[in-house]
Short mmCIF file of C-alpha atoms and ligand atoms in Angstrom, two decimals:
data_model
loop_
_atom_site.label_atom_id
_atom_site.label_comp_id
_atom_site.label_asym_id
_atom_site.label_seq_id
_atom_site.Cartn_x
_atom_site.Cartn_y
_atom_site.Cartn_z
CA UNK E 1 28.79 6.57 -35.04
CA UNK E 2 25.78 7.77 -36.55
CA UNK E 3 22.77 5.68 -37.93
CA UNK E 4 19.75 8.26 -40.39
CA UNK E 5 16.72 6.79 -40.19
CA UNK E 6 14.67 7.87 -43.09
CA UNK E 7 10.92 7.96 -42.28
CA UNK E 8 11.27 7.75 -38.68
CA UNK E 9 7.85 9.19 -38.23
CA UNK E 10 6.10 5.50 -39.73
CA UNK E 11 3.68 3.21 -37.74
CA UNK E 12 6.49 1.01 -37.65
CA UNK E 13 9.14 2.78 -35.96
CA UNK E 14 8.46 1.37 -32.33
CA UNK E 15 10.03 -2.00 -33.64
CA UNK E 16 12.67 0.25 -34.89
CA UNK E 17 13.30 1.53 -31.19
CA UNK E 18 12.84 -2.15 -30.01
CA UNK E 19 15.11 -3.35 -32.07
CA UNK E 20 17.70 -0.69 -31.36
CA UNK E 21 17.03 -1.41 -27.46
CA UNK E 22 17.79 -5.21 -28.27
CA UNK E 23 21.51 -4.03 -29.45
CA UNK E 24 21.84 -0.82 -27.30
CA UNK E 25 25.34 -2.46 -25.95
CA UNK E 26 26.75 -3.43 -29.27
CA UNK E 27 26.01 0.14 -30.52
CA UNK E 28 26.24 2.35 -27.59
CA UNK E 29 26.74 5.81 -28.04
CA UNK E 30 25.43 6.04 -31.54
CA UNK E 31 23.42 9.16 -32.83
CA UNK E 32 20.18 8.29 -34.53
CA UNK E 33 19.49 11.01 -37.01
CA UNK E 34 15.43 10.61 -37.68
CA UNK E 35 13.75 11.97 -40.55
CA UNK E 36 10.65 12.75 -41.69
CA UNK E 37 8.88 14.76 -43.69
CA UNK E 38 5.62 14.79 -41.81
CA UNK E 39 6.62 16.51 -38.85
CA UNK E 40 4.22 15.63 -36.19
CA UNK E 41 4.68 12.11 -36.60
CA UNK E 42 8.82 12.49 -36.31
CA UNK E 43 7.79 14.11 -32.99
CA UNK E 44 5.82 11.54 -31.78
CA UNK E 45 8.19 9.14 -32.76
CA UNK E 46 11.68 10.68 -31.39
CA UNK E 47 9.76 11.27 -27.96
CA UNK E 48 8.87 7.98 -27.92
CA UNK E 49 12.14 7.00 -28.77
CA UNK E 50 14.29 9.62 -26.54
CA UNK E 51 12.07 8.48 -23.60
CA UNK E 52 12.54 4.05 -24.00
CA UNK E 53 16.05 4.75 -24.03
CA UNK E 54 15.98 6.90 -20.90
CA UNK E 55 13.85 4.69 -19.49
CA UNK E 56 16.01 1.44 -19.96
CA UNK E 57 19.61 3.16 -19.38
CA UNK E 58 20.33 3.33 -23.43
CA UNK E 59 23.08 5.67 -24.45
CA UNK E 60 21.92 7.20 -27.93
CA UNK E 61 21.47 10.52 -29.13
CA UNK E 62 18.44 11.08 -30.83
CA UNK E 63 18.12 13.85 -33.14
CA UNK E 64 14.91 15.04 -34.94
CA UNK E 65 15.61 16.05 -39.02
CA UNK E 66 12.51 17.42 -41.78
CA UNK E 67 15.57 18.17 -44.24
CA UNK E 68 17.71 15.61 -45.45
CA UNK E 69 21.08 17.34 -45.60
CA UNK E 70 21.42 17.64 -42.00
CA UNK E 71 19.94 13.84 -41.13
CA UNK E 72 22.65 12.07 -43.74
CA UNK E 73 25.59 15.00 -42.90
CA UNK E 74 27.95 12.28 -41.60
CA UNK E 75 26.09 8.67 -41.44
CA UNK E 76 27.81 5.69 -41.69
CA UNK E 77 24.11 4.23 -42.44
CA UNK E 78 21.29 4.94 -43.84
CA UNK E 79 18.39 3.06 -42.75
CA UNK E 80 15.14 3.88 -45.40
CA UNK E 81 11.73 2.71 -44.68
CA UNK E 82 9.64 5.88 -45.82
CA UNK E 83 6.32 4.87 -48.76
CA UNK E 84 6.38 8.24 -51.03
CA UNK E 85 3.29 9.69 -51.04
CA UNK E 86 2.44 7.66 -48.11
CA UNK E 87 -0.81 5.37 -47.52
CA UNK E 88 -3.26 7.89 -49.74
CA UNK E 89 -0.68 7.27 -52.69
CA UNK E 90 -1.06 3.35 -51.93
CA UNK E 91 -4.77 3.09 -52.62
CA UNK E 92 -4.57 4.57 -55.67
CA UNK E 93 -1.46 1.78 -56.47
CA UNK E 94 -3.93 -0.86 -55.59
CA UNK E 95 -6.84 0.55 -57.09
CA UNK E 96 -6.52 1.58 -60.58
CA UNK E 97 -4.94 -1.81 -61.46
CA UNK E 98 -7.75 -3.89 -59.55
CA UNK E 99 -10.09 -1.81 -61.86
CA UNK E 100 -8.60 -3.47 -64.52
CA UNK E 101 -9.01 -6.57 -63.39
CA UNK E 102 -5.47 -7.25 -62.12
CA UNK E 103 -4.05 -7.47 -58.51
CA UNK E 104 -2.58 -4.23 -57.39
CA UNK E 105 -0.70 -5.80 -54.66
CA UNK E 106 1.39 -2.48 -53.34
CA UNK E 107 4.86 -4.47 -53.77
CA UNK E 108 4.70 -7.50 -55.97
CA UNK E 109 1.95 -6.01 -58.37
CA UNK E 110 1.51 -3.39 -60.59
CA UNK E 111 0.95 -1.42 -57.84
CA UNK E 112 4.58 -2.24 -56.46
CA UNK E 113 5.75 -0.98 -59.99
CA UNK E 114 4.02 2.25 -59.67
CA UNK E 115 5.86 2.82 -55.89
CA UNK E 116 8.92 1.64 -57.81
CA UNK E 117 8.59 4.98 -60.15
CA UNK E 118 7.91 7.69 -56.61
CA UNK E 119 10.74 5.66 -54.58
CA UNK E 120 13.65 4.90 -56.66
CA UNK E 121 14.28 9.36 -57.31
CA UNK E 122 14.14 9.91 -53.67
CA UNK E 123 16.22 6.49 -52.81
CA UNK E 124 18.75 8.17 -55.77
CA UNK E 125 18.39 11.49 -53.91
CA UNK E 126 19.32 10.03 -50.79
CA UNK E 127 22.04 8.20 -52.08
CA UNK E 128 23.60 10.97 -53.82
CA UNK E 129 23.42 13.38 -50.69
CA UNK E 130 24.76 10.44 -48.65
CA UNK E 131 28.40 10.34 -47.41
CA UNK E 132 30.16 7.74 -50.35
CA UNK E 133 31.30 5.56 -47.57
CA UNK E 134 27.65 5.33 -45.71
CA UNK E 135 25.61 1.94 -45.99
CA UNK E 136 22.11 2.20 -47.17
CA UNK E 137 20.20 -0.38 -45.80
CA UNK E 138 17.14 0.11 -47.50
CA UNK E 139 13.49 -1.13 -46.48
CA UNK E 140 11.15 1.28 -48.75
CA UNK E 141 9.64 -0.99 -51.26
CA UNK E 142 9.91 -2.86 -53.38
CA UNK E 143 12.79 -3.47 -51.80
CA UNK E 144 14.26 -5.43 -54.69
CA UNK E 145 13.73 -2.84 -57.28
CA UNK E 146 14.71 0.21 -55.29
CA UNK E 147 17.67 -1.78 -54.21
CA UNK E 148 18.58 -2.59 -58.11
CA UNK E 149 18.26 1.28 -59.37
CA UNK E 150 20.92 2.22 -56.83
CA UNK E 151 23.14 -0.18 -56.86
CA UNK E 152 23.07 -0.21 -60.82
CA UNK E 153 22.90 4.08 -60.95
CA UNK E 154 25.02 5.14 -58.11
CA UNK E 155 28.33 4.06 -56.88
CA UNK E 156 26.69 3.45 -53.32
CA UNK E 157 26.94 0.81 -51.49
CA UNK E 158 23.18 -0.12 -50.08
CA UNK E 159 21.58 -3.69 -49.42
CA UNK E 160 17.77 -4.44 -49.66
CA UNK E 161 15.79 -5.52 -46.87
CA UNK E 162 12.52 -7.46 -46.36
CA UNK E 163 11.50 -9.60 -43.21
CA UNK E 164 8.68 -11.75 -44.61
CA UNK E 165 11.16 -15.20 -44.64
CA UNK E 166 11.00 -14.95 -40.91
CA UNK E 167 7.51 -14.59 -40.24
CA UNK E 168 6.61 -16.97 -43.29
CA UNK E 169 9.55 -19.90 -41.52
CA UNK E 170 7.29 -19.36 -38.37
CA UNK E 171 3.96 -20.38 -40.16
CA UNK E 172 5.41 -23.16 -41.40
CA UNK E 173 7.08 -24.15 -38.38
CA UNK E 174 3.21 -23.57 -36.89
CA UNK E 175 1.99 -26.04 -39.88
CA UNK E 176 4.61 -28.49 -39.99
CA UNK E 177 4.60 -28.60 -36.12
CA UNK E 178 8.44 -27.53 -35.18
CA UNK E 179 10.26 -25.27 -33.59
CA UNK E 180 10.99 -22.06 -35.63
CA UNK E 181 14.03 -21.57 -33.39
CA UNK E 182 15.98 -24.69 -34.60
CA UNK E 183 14.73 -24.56 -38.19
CA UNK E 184 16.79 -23.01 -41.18
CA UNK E 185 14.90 -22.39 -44.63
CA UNK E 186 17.50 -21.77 -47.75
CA UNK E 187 14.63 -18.77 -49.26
CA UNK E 188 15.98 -18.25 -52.49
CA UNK E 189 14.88 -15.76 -55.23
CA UNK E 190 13.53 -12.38 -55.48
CA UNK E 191 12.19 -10.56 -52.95
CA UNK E 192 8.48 -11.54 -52.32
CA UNK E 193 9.03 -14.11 -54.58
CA UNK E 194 11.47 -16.59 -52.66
CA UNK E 195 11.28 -20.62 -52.24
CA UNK E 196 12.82 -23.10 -49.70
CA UNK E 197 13.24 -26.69 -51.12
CA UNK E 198 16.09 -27.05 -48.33
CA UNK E 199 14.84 -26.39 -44.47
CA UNK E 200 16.80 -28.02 -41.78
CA UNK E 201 16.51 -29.23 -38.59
CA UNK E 202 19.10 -28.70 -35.51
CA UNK E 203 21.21 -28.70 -38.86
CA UNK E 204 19.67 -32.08 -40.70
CA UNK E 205 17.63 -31.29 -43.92
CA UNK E 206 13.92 -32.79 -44.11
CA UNK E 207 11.99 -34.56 -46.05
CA UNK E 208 9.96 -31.36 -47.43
CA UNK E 209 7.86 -33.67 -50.34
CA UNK E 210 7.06 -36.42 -47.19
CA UNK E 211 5.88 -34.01 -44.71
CA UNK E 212 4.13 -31.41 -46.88
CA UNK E 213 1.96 -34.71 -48.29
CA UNK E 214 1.34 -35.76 -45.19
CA UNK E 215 -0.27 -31.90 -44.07
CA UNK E 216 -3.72 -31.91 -44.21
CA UNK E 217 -4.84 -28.40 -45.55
CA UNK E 218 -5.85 -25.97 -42.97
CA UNK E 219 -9.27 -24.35 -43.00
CA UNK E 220 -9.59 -19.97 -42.83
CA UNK E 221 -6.42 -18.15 -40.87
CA UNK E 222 -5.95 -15.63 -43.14
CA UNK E 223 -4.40 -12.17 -42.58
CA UNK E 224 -3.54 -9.34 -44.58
CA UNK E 225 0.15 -10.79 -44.81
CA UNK E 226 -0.43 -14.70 -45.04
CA UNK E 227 -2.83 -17.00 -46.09
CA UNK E 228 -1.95 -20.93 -44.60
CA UNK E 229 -4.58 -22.44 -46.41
CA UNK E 230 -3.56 -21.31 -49.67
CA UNK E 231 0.06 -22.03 -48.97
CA UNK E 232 -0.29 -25.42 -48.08
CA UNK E 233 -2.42 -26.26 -50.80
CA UNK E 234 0.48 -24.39 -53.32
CA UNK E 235 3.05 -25.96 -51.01
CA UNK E 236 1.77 -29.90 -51.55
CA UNK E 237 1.30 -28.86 -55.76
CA UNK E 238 4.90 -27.51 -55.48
CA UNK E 239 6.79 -29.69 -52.66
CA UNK E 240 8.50 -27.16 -51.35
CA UNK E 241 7.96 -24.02 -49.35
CA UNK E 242 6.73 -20.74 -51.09
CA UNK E 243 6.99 -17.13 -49.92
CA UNK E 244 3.36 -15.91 -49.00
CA UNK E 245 3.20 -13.69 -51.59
CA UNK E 246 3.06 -16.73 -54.29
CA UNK E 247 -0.58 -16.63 -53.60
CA UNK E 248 -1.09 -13.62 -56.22
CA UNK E 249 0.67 -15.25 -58.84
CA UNK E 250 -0.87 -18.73 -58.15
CA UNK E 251 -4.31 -17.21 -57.36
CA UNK E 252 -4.74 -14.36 -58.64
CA UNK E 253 -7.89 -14.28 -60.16
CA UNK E 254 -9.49 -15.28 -56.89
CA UNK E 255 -7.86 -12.66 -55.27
CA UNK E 256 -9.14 -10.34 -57.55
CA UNK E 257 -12.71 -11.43 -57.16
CA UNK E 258 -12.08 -11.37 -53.13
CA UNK E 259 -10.74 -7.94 -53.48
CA UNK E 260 -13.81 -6.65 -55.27
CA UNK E 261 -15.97 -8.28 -52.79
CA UNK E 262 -14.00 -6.84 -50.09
CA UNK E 263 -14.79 -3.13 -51.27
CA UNK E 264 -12.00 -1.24 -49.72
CA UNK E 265 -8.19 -1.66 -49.99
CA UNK E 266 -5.82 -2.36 -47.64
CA UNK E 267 -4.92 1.04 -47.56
CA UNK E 268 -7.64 2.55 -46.50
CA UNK E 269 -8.00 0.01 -43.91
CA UNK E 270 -4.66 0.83 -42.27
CA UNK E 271 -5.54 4.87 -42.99
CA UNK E 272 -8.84 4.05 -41.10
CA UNK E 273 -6.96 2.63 -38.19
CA UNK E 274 -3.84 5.33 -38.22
CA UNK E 275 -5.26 8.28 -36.24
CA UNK E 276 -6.00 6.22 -33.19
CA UNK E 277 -2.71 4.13 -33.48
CA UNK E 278 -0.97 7.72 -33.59
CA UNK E 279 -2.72 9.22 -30.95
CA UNK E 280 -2.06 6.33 -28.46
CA UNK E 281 1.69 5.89 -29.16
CA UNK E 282 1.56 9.92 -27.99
CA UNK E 283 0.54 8.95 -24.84
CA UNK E 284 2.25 5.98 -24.64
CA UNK E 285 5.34 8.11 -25.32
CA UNK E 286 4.86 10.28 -22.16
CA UNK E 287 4.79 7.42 -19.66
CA UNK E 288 7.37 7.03 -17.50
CA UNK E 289 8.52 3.59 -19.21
CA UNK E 290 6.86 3.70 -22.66
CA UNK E 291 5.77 0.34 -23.87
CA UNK E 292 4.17 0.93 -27.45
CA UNK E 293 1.50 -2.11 -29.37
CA UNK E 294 3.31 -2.96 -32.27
CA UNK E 295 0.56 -3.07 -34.62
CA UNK E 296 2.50 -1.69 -37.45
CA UNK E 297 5.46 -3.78 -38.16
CA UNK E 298 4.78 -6.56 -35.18
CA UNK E 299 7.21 -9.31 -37.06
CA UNK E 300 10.64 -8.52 -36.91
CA UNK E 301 10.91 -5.52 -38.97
CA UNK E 302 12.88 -3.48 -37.01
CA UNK E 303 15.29 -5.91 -34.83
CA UNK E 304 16.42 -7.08 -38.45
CA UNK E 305 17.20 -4.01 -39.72
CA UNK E 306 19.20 -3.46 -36.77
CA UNK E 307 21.00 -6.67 -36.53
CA UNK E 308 22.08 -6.28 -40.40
CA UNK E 309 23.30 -2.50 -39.38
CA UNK E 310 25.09 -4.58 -36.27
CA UNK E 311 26.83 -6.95 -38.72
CA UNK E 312 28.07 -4.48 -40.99
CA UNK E 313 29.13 -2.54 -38.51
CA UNK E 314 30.74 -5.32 -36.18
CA UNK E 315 32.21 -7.29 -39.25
CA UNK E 316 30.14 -10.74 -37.17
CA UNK E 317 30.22 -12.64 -40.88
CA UNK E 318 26.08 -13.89 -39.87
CA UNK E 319 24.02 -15.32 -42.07
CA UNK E 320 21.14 -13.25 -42.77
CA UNK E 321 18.50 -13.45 -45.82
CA UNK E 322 18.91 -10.39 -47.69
CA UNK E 323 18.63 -8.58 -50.68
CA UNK E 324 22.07 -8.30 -52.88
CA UNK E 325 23.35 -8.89 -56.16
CA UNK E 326 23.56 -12.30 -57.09
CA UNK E 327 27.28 -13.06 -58.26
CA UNK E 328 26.24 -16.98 -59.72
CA UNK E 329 24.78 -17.70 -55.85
CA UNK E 330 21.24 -18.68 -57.47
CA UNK E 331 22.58 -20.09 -60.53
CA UNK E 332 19.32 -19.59 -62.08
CA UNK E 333 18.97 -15.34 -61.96
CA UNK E 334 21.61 -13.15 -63.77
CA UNK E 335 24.77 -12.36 -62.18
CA UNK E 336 23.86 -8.95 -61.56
CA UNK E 337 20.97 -9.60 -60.58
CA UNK E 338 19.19 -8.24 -57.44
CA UNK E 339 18.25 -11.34 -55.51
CA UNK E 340 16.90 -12.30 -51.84
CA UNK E 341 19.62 -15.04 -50.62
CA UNK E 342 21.32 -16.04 -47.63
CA UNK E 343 24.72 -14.39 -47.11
CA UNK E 344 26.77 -13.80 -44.85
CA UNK E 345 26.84 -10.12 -43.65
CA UNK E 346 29.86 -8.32 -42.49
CA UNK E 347 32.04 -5.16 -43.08
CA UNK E 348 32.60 -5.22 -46.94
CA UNK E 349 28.94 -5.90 -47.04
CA UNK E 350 26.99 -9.39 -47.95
CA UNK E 351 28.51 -12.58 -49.69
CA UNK E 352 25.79 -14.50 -51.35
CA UNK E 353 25.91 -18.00 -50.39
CA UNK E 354 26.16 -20.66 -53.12
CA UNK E 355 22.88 -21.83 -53.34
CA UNK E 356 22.27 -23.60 -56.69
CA UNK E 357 19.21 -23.33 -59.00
CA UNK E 358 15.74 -22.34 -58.30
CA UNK E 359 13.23 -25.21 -58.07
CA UNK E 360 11.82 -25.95 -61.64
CA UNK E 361 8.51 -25.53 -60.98
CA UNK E 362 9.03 -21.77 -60.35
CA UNK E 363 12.04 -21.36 -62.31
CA UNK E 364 10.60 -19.64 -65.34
CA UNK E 365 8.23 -17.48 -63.45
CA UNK E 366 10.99 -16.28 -60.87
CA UNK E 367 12.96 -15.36 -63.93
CA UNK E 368 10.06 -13.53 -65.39
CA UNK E 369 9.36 -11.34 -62.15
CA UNK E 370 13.32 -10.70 -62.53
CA UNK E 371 12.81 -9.55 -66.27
CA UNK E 372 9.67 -7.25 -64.97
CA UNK E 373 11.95 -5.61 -62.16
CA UNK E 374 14.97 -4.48 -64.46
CA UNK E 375 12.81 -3.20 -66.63
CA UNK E 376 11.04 -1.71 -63.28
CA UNK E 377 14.09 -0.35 -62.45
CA UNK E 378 14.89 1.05 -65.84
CA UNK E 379 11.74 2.88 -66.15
CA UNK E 380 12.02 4.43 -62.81
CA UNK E 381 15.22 5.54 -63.03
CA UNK E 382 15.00 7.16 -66.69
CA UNK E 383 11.27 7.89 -66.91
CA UNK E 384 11.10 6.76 -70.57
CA UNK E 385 7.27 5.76 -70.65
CA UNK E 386 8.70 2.74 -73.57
CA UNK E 387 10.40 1.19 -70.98
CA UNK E 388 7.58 1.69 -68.17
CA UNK E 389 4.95 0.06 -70.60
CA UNK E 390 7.16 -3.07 -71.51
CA UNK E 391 7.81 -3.43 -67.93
CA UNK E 392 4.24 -3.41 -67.12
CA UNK E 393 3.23 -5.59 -70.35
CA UNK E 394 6.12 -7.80 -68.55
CA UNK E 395 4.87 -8.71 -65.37
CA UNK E 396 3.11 -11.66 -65.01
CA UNK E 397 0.04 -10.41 -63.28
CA UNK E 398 -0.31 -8.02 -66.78
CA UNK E 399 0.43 -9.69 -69.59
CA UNK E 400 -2.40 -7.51 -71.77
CA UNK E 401 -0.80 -4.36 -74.04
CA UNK E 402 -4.08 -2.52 -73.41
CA UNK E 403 -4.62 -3.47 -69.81
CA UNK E 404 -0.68 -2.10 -69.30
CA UNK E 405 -1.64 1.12 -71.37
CA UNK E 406 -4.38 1.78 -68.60
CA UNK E 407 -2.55 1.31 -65.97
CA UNK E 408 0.66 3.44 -67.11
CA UNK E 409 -1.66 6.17 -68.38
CA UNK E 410 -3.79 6.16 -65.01
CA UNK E 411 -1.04 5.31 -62.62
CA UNK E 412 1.59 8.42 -64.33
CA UNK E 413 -1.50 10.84 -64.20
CA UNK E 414 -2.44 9.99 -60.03
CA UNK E 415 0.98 10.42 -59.40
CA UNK E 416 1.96 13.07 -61.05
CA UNK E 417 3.32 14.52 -58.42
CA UNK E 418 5.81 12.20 -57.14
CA UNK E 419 7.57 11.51 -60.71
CA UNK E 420 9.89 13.86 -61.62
CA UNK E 421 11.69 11.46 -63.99
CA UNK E 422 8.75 11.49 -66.54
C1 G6P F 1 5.09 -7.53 -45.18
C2 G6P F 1 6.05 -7.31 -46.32
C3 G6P F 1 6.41 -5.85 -46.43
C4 G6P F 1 5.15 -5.02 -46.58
C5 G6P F 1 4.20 -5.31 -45.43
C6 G6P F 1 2.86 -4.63 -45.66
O1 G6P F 1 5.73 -7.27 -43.97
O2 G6P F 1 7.22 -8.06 -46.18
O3 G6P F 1 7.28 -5.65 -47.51
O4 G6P F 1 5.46 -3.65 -46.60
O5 G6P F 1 3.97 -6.69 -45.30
O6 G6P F 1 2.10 -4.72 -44.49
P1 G6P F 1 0.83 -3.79 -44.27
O7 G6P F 1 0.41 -4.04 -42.89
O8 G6P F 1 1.29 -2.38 -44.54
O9 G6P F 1 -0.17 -4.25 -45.30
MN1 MN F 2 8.75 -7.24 -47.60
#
């Protein structure tokens, strides 16, 4: 069996290898096809990798790929998680639209539209050079809209991936004081815009109104990915659990004014950090038993992009929370729509669970962000700038016809070099 992993050389790869390690048994033998583009990074990363899985008795083959046709030749999946135009091309997705007084946010924001248009022609690349019968288990973001233009424009079979429900169950375990093991959380929606009203307990659902009015909210604790405060504040307005990412739409305009105090984006703090990250995952990949910091990609990135490849691959039926279209499972998103659901995940790929409606209180917006994304996904699939403008004009950070125009008109010209479609 062979697994291509598309922009092996990222920061977050050494969860990739971890994760691989974790299931080393249940997919021994395997050939790991990595691919980059940036070529010393692949190299750090495939010595890193060659030498864990000497080091703890692993049977893969690990070969290193900079062209595509020889990483995909004869994959049964394709694992993506590459950014085009990588962290430089980020800045500029949440710059120009902060200039304008909106949230760039690099996946849920205008900024996340503006990756949509450089990822969805290489995800369509990929896909067509891909064997027809391969899996693409795709992580580049946004997840949901990249996963939408293939599934919609290509006859391959791929299934969108995001890990934020696992690390967002565990802060609310944290808050609500229980143990993330033996909790469940139904997050239903779209990617980065999901909702539990139904978490259970060893099985038994709680009392999510009771015990969220009962939480006092917490002071500070906030990281780049999650803010409790502001979640527990949303969650007692809402009663019921919201993805981390509802802060921009519920806050935005503080966010903006925090971003502006902040001065620099969060990509140029990760870029800032990046050489010395790079340079000691080098050495760290010469020791005799290589144990990398997982700075980039600590959650559970890449064990759960190895246990979905595992149930595909194994036919094990689990229920994971993935990214898939929707078939009536959230009764209140379009059939065909892309949406982030629990399913269970085996060899013909992910059956949506029936899940019911979204809560009210977020119905209409979550059905907005959905009406944004297709026309996302339109836009960045044709390049018609018509399309790309309504899109933008769509999404619920926007709203403004001349605040849209900017962005398009700024965010086409910085990336002109990564959107062959327009
Ligand atoms: C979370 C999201 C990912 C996103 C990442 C960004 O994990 O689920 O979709 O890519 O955060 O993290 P970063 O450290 O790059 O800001
Ligand atoms: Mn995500």
């Amino acid at each position: 069996m062979k697994i291509a992993i598309i922009g092996a050389g990222s920061g977050y790869m050494p969860g990739v290898i971890r994760g691989l390690l974790h299931r080393a048994g249940d997919l021994a033998g395997t050939e790991l096809a990595c691919h980059d583009i940036d070529a010393p990074h692949l190299d750090v990363m495939t010595r890193l990798a060659r030498n864990m899985f000497a080091a703890r008795g692993a049977s893969f083959t690990v070969t290193a790929h900079t062209g595509l046709e020889a990483a995909l030749d004869g994959a049964s999946y394709v694992f993506t998680t590459f950014r085009p135009g990588g962290l430089a091309a980020r800045h500029l997705d949440e710059s120009i639209p902060l200039k304008h007084g909106v949230v760039g946010q690099e996946t849920a924001g205008p900024g996340g539209f503006l990756m949509a248009l450089r990822s969805v022609p290489v995800l369509l690349e990929i896909a067509g050079a891909a064997p027809p019968d391969a899996w693409i288990v795709n992580y580049t973001n946004p997840t949901n809209i990249v996963t939408d233009a293939v599934a919609r424009t290509t006859g391959a079979r791929v299934i969108g991936l995001c890990d934020q429900f696992a690390g967002d169950t565990e802060m609310w375990a944290g808050l609500l004081g229980l143990p993330f093991d033996r909790l469940e959380a139904d997050w239903i929606g779209l990617n980065h815009a999901t909702w539990a009203s139904r978490v259970r307990l060893d099985g038994t659902e709680l009392d999510l109104p009771r015990l969220l009015a009962d939480l006092d909210v917490p002071g500070g604790g906030a990281t780049p990915w999650r803010d409790p405060s502001r979640m527990v504040e949303l969650a007692k307005a809402l009663g019921f659990l919201p993805n981390s990412y509802a802060k921009y739409y519920f806050f935005h305009d503080d966010v903006v004014r925090e971003l502006r105090e902040k001065g620099t984006t969060r990509a140029q703090d990760i870029l800032a950090m990046l050489p010395a990250y790079y340079e000691r995952i080098d050495a760290e990949s010469r020791a005799p038993d290589p144990d990398p910091s997982r700075e980039r990609g600590g959650g559970e990135h890449g064990e759960f992009a190895v246990d979905v490849i595992c149930a595909l691959h194994r036919d094990e039926n689990r229920r994971m929370i993935v990214n898939t279209r929707n078939g009536g499972a959230v009764s209140s998103l379009d059939d065909d729509a892309i949406v982030e659901t629990p399913a269970l995940v085996g060899r013909s790929g992910p059956v949506p669970l029936t899940m019911g409606p979204l809560p009210a209180p977020v119905r209409g917006l979550t059905q907005a962000i959905h009406a944004y994304e297709r026309l996302a996904s339109d836009a960045a699939v044709t390049g018609d700038r018509r399309t790309a403008l309504q899109a933008l004009m769509a999404h619920p950070f926007v709203r403004s016809k001349h605040t849209a125009e900017r962005i398009l008109d700024e965010g086409l010209a910085a990336h002109r070099a990564h959107l062959p479609q327009f």
